[in-house]
Coordinates of N, CA and C in Angstrom, one line a residue:
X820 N -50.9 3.3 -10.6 CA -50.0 3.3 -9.5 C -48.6 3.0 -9.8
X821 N -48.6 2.4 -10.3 CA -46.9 1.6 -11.3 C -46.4 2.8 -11.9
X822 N -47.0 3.4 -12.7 CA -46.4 5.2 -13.7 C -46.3 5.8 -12.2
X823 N -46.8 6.4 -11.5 CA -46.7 7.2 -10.2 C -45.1 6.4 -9.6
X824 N -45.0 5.1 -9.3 CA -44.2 4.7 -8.6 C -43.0 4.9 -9.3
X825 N -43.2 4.7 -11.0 CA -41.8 4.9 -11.7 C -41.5 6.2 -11.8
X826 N -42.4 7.1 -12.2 CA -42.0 8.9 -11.9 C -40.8 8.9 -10.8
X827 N -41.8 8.2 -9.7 CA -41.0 9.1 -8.3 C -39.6 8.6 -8.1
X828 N -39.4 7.6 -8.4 CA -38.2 6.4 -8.6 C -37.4 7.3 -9.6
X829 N -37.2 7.4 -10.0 CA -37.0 8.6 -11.7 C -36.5 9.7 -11.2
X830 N -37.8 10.5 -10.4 CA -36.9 11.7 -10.0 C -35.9 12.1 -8.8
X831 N -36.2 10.7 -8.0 CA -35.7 10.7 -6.7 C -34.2 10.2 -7.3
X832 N -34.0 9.4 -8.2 CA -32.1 8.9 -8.7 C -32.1 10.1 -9.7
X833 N -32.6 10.7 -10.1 CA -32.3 11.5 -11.3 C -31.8 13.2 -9.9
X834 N -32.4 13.6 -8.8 CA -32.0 13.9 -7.9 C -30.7 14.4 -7.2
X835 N -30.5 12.7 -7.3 CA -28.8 12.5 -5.9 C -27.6 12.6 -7.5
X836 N -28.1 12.4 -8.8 CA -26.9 12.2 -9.2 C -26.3 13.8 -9.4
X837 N -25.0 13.9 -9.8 CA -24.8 15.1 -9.9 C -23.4 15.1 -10.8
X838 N -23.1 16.0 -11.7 CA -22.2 16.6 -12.8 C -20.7 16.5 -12.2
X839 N -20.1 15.4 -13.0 CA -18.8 14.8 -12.4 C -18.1 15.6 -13.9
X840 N -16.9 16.4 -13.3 CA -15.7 16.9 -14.0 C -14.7 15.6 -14.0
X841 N -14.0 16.0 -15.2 CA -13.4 14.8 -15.3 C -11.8 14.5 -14.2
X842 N -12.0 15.5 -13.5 CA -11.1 15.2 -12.2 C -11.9 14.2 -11.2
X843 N -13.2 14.2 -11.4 CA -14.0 13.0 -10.6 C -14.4 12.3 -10.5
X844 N -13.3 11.3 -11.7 CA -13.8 9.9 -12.4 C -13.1 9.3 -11.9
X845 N -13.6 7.7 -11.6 CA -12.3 6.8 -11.0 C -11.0 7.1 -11.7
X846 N -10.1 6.8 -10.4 CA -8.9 6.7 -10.9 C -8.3 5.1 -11.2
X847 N -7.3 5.3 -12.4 CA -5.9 3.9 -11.9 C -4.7 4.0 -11.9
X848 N -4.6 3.0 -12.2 CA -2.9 3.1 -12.0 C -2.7 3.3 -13.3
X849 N -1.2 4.3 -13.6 CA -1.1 4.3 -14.5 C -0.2 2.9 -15.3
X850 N 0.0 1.6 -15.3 CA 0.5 0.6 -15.4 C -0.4 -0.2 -15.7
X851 N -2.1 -0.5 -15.5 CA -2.7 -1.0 -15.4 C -3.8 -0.9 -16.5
X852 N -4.0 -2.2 -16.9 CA -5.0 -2.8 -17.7 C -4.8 -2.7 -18.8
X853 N -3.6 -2.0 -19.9 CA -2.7 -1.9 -21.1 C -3.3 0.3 -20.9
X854 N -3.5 0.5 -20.2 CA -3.7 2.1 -19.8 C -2.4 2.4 -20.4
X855 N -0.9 2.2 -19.8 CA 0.0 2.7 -20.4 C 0.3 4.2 -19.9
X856 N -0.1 5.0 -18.9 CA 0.2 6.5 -19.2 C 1.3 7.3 -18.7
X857 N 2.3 7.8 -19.1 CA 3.5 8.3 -18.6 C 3.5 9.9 -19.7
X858 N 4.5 10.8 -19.6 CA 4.9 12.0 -19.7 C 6.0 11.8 -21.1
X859 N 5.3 12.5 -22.3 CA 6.3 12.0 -23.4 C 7.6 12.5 -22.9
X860 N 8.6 11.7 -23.3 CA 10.3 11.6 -23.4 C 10.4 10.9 -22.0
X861 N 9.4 10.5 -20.8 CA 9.9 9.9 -20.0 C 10.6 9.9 -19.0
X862 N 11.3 9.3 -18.7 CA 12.9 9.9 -17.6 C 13.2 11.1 -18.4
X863 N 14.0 11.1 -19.3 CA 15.0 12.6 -19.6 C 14.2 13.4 -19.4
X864 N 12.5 13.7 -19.7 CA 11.9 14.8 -19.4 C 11.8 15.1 -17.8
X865 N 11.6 13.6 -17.3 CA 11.8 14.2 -15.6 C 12.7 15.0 -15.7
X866 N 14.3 14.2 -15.5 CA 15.1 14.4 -15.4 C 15.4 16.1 -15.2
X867 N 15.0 16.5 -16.5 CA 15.4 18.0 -17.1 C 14.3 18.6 -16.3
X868 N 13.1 18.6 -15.6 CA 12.0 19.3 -15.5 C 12.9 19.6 -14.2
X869 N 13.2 18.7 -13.3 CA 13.7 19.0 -11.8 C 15.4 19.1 -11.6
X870 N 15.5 19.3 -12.5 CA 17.5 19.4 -12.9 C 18.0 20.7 -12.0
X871 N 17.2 21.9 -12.3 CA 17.7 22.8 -11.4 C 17.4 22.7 -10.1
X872 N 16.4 22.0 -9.4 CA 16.5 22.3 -8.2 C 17.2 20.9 -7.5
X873 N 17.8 19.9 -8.4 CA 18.7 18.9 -7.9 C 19.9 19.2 -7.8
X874 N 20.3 20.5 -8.5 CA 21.9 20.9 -8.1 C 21.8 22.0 -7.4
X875 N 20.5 22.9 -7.1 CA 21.0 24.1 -5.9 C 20.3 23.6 -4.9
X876 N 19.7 22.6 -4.2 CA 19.4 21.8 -3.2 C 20.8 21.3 -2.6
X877 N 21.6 21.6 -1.8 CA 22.5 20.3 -1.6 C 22.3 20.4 0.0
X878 N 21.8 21.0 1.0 CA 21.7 20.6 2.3 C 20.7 20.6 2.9
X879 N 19.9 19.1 1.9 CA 18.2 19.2 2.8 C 18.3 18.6 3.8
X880 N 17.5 18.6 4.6 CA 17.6 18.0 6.0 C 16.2 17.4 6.2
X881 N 16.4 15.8 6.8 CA 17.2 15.3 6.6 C 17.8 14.8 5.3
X882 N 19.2 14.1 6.2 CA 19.7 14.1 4.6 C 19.7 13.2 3.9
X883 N 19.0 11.9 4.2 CA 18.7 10.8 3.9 C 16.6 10.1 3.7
X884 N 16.4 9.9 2.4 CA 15.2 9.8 2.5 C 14.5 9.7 1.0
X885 N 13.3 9.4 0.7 CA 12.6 9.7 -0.3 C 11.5 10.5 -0.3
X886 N 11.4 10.9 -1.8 CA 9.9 11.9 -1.5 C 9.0 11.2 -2.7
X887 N 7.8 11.3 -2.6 CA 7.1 10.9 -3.6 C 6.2 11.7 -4.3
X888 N 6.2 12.2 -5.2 CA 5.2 12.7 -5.7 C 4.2 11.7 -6.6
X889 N 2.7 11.7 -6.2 CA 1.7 11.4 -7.1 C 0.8 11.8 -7.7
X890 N 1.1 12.2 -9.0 CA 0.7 13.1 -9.8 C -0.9 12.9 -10.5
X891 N -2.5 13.1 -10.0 CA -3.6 12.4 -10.7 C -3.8 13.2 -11.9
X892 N -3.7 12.8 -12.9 CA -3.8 13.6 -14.6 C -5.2 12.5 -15.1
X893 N -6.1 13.4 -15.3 CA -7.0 13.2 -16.0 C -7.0 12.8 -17.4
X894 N -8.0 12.2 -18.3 CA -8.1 11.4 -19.1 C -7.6 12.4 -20.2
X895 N -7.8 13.3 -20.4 CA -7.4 14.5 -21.4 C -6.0 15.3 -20.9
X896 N -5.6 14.4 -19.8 CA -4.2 15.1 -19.7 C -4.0 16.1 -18.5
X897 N -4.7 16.8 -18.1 CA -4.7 17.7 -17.3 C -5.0 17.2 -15.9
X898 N -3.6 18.1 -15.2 CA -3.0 17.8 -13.7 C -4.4 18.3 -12.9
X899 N -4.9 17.1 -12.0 CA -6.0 17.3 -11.6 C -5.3 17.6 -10.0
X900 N -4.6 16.8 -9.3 CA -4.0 17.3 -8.2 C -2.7 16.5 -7.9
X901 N -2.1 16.3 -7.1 CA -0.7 16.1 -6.1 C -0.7 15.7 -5.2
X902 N -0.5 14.8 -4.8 CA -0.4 14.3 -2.9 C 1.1 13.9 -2.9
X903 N 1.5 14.3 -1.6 CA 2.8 13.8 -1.6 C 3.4 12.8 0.0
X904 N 4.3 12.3 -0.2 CA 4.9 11.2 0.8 C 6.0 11.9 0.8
X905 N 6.8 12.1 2.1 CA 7.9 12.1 2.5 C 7.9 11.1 3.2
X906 N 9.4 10.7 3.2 CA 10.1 9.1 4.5 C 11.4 9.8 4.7
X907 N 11.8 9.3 5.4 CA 13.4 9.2 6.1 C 14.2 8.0 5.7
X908 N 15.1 8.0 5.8 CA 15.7 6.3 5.7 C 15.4 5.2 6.5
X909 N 15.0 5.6 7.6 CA 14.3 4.1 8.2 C 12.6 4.5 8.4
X910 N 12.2 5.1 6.9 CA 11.1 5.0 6.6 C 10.0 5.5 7.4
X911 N 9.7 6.5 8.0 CA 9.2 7.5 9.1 C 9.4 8.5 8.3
X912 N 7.8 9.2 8.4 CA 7.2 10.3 7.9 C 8.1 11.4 8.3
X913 N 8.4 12.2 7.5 CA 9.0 13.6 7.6 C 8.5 14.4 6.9
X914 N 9.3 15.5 6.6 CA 9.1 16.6 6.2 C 10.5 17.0 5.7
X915 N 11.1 17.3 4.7 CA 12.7 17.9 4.3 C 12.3 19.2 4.1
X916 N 13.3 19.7 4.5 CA 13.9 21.7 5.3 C 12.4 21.8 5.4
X917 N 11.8 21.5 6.2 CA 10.8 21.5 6.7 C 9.4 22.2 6.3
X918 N 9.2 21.6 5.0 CA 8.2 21.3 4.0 C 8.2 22.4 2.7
X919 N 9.2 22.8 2.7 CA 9.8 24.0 1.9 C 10.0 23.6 0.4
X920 N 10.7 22.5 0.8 CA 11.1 21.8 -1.0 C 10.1 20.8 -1.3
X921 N 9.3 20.9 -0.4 CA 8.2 19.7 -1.4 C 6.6 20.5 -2.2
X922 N 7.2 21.8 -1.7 CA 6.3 23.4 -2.7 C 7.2 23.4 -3.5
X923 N 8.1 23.6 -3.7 CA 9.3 23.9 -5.1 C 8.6 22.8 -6.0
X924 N 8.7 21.3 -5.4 CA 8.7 20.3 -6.0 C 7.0 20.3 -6.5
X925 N 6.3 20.7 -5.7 CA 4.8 20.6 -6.6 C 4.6 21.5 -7.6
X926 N 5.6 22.9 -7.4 CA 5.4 23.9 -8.3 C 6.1 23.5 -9.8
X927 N 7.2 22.5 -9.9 CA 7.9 21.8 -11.0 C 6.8 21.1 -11.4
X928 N 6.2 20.2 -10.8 CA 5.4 19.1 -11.5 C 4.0 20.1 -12.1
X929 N 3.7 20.8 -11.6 CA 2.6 21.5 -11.9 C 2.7 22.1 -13.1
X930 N 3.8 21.9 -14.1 CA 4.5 23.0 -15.3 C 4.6 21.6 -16.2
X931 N 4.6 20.0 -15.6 CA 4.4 19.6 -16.2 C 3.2 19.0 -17.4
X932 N 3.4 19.3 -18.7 CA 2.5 18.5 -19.7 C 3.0 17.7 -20.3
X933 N 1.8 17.5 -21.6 CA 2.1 16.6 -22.7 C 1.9 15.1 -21.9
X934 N 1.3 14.8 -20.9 CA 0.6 13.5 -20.6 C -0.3 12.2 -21.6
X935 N 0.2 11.4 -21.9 CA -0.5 10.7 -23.0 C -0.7 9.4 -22.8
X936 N -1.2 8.7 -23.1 CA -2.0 7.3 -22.3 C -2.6 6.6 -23.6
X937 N -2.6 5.2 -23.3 CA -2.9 4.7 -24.7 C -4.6 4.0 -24.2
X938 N -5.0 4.1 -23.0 CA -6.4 4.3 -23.1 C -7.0 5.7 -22.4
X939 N -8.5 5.5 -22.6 CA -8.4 7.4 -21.5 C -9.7 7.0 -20.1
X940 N -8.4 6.9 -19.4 CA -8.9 6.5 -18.0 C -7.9 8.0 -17.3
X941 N -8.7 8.0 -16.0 CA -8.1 9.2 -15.1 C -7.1 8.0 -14.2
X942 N -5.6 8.6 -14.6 CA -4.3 8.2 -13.6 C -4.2 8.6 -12.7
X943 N -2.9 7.9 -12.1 CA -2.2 8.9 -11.4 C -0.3 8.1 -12.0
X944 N 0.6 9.3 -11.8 CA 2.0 8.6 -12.0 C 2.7 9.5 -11.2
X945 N 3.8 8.0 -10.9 CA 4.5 8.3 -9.6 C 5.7 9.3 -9.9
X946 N 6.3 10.3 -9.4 CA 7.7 11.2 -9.6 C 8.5 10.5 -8.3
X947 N 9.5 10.0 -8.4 CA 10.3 9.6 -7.3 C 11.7 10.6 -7.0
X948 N 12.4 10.8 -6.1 CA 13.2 11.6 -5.7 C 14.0 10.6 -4.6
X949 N 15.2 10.3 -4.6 CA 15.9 9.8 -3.6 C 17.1 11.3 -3.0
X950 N 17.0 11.0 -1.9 CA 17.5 12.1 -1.1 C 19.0 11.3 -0.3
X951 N 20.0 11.5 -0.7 CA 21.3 11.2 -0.5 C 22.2 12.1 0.1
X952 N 22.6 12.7 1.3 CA 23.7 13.1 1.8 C 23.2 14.4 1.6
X953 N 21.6 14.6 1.9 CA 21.5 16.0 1.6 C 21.2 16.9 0.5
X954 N 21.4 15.7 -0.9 CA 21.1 16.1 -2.3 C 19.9 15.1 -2.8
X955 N 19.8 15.5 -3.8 CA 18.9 15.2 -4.6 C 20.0 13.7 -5.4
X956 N 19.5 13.1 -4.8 CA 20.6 12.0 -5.8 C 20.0 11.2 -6.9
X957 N 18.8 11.1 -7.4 CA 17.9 10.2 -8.0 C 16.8 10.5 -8.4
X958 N 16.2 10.9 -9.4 CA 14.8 11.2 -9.9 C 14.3 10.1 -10.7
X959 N 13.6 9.5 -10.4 CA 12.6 8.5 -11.7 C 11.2 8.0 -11.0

């Protein structure tokens, strides 16, 4: 009766589990637990990845505000997905030129590689954008 019970126990968890890609493994922070994971060169590679569309952007609307990109990159490196935040300056959800540049802006990050982490856990890292007078005034 005990072999019968453990069979069925057996097949019934052997069942519900099912084949996790490595986009479907917990995530952390990339700061956390000596993980370490950031984009070699850092800022200047931000910097230069979104350089062009920080000088032909100059009249987003609104013109005051942050965007956030969070970028989840898997243990091997590879851009698993994007979620993004827009605010306003008194911090109220928007949308700038009304959701137009935050496709430019996923289509930039999406070009990014070379992700490297000194343990291999699935991240995520933040892309920041400060929105100033209509421009792009700030990336880190």
């Amino acid at each position: 009766m005990k072999g019968n019970l453990l069979i069925i126990v057996t097949l019934a968890l052997l069942s519900f589990t099912k084949d996790k890609n490595e986009c479907d493994e917990d995530i952390r922070p990339y700061w956390g637990h000596g993980i370490n994971s950031r984009i070699v060169g850092e800022g200047p590679t931000l910097r230069q990845a979104f350089k062009e569309i920080q000088f032909s952007e100059t009249n987003i609307s609104p013109s005051n505000g942050f965007i956030t990109l969070r970028l989840n990159i898997s243990k091997t490196g590879k851009l698993c997905d994007i979620e993004t935040f827009q605010i306003d300056e008194n911090y109220d959800n928007t949308e700038f030129n009304n959701g137009e540049i935050i496709k430019e802006l996923e289509v930039i990050a999406t070009k990014l590689t070379d992700w490297k982490r000194d343990k291999d856990y699935k991240t995520y890292n933040l892309i920041r954008l400060k929105i100033k007078n209509g421009k792009i005034e700030e990336i880190f």
